[in-house]
mmCIF file of N, CA and C in Angstrom:
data_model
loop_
_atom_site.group_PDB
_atom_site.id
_atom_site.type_symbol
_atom_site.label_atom_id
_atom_site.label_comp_id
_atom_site.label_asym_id
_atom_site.label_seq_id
_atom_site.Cartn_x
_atom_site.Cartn_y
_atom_site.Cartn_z
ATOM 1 N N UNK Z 8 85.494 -17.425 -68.348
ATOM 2 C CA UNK Z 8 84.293 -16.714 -68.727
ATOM 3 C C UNK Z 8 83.069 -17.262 -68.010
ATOM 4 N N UNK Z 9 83.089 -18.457 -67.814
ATOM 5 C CA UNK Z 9 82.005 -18.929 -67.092
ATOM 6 C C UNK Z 9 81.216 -18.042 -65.797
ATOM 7 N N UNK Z 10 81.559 -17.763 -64.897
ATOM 8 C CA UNK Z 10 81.543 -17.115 -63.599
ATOM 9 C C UNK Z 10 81.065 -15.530 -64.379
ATOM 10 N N UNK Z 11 81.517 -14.984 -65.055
ATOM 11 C CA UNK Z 11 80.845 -13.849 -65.789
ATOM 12 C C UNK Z 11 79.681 -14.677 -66.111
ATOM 13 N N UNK Z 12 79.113 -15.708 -67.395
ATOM 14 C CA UNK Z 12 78.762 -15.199 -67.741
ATOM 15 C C UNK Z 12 77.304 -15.828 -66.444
ATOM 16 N N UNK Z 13 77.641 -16.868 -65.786
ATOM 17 C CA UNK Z 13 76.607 -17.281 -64.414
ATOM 18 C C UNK Z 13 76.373 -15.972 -63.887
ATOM 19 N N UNK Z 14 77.121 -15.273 -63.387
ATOM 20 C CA UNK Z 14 77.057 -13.599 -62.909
ATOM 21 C C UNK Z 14 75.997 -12.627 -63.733
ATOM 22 N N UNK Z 15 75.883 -13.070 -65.293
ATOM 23 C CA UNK Z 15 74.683 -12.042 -66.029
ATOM 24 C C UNK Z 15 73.737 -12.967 -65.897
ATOM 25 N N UNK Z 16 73.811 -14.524 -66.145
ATOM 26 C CA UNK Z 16 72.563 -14.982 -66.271
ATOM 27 C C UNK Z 16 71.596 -14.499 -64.573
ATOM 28 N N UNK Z 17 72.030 -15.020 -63.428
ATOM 29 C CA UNK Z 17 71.357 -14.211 -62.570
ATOM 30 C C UNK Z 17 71.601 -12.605 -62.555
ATOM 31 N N UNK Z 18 72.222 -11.983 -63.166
ATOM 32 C CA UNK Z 18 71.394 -10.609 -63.184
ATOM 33 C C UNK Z 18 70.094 -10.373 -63.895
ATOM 34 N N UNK Z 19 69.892 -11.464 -65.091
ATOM 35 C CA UNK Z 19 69.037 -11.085 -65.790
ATOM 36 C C UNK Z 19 67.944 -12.130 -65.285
ATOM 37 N N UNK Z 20 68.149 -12.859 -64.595
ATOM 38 C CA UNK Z 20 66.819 -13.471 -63.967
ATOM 39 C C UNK Z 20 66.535 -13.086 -62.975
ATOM 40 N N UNK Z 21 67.401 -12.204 -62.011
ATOM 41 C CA UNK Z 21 66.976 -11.085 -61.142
ATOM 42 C C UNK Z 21 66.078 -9.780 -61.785
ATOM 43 N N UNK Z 22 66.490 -9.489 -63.017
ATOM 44 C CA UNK Z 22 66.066 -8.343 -63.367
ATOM 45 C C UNK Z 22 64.253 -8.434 -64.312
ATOM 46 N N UNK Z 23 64.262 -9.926 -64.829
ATOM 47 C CA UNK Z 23 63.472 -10.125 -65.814
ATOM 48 C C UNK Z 23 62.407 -11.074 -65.141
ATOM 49 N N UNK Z 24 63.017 -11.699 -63.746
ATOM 50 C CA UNK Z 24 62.075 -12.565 -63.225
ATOM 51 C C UNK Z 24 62.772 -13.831 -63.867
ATOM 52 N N UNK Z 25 62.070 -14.967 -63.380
ATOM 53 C CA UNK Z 25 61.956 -16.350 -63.372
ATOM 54 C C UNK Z 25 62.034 -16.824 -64.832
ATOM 55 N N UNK Z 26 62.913 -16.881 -65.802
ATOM 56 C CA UNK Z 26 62.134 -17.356 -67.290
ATOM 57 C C UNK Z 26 63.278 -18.667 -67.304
ATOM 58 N N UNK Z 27 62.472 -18.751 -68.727
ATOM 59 C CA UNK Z 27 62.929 -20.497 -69.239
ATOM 60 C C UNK Z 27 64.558 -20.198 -69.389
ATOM 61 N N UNK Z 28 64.840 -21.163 -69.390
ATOM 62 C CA UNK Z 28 66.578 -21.130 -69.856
ATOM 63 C C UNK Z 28 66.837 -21.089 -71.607
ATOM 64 N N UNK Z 29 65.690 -21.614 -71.921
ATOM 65 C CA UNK Z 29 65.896 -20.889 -73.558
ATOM 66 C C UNK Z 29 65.401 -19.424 -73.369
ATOM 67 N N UNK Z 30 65.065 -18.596 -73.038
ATOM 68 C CA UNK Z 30 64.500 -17.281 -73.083
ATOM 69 C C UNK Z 30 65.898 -16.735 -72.811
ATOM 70 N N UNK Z 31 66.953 -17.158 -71.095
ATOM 71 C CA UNK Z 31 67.567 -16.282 -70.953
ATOM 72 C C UNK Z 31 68.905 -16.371 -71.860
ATOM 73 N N UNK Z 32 69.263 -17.643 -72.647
ATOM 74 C CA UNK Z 32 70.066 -17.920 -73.172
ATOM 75 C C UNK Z 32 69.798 -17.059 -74.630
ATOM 76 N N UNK Z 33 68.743 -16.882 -75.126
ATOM 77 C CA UNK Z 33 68.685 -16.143 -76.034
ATOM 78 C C UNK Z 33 68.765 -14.823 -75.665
ATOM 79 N N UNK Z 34 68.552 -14.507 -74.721
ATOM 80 C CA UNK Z 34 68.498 -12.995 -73.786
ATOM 81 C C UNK Z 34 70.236 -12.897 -74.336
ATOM 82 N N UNK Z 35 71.067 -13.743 -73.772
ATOM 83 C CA UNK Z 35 72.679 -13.642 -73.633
ATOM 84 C C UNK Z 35 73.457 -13.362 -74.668
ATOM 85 N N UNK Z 36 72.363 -14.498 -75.885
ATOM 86 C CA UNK Z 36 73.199 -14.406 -77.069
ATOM 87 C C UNK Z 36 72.663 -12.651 -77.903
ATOM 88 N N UNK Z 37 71.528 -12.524 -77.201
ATOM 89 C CA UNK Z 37 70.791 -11.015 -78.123
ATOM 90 C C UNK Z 37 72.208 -9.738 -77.857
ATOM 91 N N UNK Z 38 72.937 -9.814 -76.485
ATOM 92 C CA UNK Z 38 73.222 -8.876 -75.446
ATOM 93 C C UNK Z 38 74.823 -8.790 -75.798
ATOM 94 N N UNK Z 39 75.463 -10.382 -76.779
ATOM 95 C CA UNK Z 39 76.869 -10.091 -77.372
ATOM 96 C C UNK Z 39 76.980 -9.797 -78.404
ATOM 97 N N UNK Z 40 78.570 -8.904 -78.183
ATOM 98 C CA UNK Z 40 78.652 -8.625 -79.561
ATOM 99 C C UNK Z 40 79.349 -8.995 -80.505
ATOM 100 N N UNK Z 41 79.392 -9.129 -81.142
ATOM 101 C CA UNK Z 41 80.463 -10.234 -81.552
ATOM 102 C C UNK Z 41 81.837 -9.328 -82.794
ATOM 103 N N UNK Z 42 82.668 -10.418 -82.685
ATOM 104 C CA UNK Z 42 83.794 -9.667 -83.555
ATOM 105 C C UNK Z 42 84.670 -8.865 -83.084
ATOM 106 N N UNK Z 43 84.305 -8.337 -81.462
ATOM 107 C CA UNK Z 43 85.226 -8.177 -80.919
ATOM 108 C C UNK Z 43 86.917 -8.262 -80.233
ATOM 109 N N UNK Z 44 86.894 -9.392 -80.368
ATOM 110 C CA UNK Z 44 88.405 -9.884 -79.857
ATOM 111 C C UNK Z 44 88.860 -10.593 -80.838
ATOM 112 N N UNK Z 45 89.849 -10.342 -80.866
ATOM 113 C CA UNK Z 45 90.594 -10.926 -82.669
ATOM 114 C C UNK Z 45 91.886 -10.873 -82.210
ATOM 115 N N UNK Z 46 92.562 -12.182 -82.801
ATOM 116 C CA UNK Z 46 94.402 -12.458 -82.605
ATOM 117 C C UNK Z 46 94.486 -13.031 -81.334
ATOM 118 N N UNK Z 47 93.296 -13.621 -80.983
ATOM 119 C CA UNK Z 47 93.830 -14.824 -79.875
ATOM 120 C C UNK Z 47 93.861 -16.349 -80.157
ATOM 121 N N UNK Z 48 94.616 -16.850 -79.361
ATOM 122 C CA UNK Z 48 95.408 -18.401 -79.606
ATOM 123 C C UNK Z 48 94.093 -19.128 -78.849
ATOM 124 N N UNK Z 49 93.764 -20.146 -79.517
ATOM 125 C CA UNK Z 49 92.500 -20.909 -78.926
ATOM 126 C C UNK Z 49 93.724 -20.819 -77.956
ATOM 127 N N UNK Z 50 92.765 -21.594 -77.101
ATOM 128 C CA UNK Z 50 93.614 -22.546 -75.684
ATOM 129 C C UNK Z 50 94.155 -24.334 -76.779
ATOM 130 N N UNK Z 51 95.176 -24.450 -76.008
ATOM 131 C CA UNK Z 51 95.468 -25.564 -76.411
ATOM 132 C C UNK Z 51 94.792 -26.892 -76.483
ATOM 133 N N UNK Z 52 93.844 -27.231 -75.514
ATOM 134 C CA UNK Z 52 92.943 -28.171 -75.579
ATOM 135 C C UNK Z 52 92.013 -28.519 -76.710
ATOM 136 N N UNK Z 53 91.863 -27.294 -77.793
ATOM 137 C CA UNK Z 53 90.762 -27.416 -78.630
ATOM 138 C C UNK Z 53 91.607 -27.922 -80.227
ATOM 139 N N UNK Z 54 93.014 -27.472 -79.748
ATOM 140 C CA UNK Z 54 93.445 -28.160 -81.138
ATOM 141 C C UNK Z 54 93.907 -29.769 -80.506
ATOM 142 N N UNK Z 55 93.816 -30.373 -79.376
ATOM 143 C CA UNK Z 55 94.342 -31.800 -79.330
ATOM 144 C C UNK Z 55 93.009 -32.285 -79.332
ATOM 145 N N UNK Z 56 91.786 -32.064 -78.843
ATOM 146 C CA UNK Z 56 90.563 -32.556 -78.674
ATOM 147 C C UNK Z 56 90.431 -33.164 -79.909
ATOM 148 N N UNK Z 57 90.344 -32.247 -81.024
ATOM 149 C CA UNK Z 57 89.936 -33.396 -82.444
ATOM 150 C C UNK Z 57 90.725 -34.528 -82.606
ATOM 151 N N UNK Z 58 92.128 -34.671 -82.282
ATOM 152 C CA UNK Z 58 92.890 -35.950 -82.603
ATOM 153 C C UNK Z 58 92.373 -36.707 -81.442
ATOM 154 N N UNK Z 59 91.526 -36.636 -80.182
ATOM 155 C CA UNK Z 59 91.240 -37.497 -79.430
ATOM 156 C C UNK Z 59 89.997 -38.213 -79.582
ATOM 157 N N UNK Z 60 89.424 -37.543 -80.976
ATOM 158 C CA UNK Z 60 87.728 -37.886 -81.555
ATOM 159 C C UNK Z 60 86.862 -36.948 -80.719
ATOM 160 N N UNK Z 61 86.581 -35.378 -79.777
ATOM 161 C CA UNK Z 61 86.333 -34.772 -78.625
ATOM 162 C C UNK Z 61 85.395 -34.158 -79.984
ATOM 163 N N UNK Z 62 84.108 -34.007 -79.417
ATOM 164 C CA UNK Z 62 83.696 -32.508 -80.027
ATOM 165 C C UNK Z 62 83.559 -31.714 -79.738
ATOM 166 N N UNK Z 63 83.934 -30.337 -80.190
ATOM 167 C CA UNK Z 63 83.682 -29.204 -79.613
ATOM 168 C C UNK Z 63 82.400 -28.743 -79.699
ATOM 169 N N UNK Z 64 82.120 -27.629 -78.314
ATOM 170 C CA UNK Z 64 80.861 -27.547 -78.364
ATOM 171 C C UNK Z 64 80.358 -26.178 -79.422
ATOM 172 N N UNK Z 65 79.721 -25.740 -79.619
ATOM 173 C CA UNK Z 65 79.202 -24.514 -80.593
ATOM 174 C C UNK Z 65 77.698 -23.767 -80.061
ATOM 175 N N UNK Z 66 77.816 -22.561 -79.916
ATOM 176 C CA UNK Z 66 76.461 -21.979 -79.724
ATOM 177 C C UNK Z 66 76.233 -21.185 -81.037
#
């Protein structure tokens, strides 16, 4: 997902001009939708991370 979502953040700093990275990050989070994808398997890394003391990150 990364590369998407680098791909909107410069569309939208192409489109909106120059802004703060809190502006466009809230721009990103305004623009998903959520609840969409349902019945997927984390990736495996996120259930061994807690037994390694890892935190996951959260937006």
């Amino acid at each position: 997902a990364t590369p998407h979502v680098a791909g909107l953040v410069a569309y939208l700093i192409g489109k909106n001009g120059n802004s703060s990275p809190a502006s466009i990050a809230a721009l990103v989070k305004s623009l998903s939708v959520k609840g969409v994808l349902t019945g997927i398997r984390a990736y495996p890394f996120f259930k061994s991370a807690a037994r390694r003391g890892l935190t996951r990150l959260t937006f």
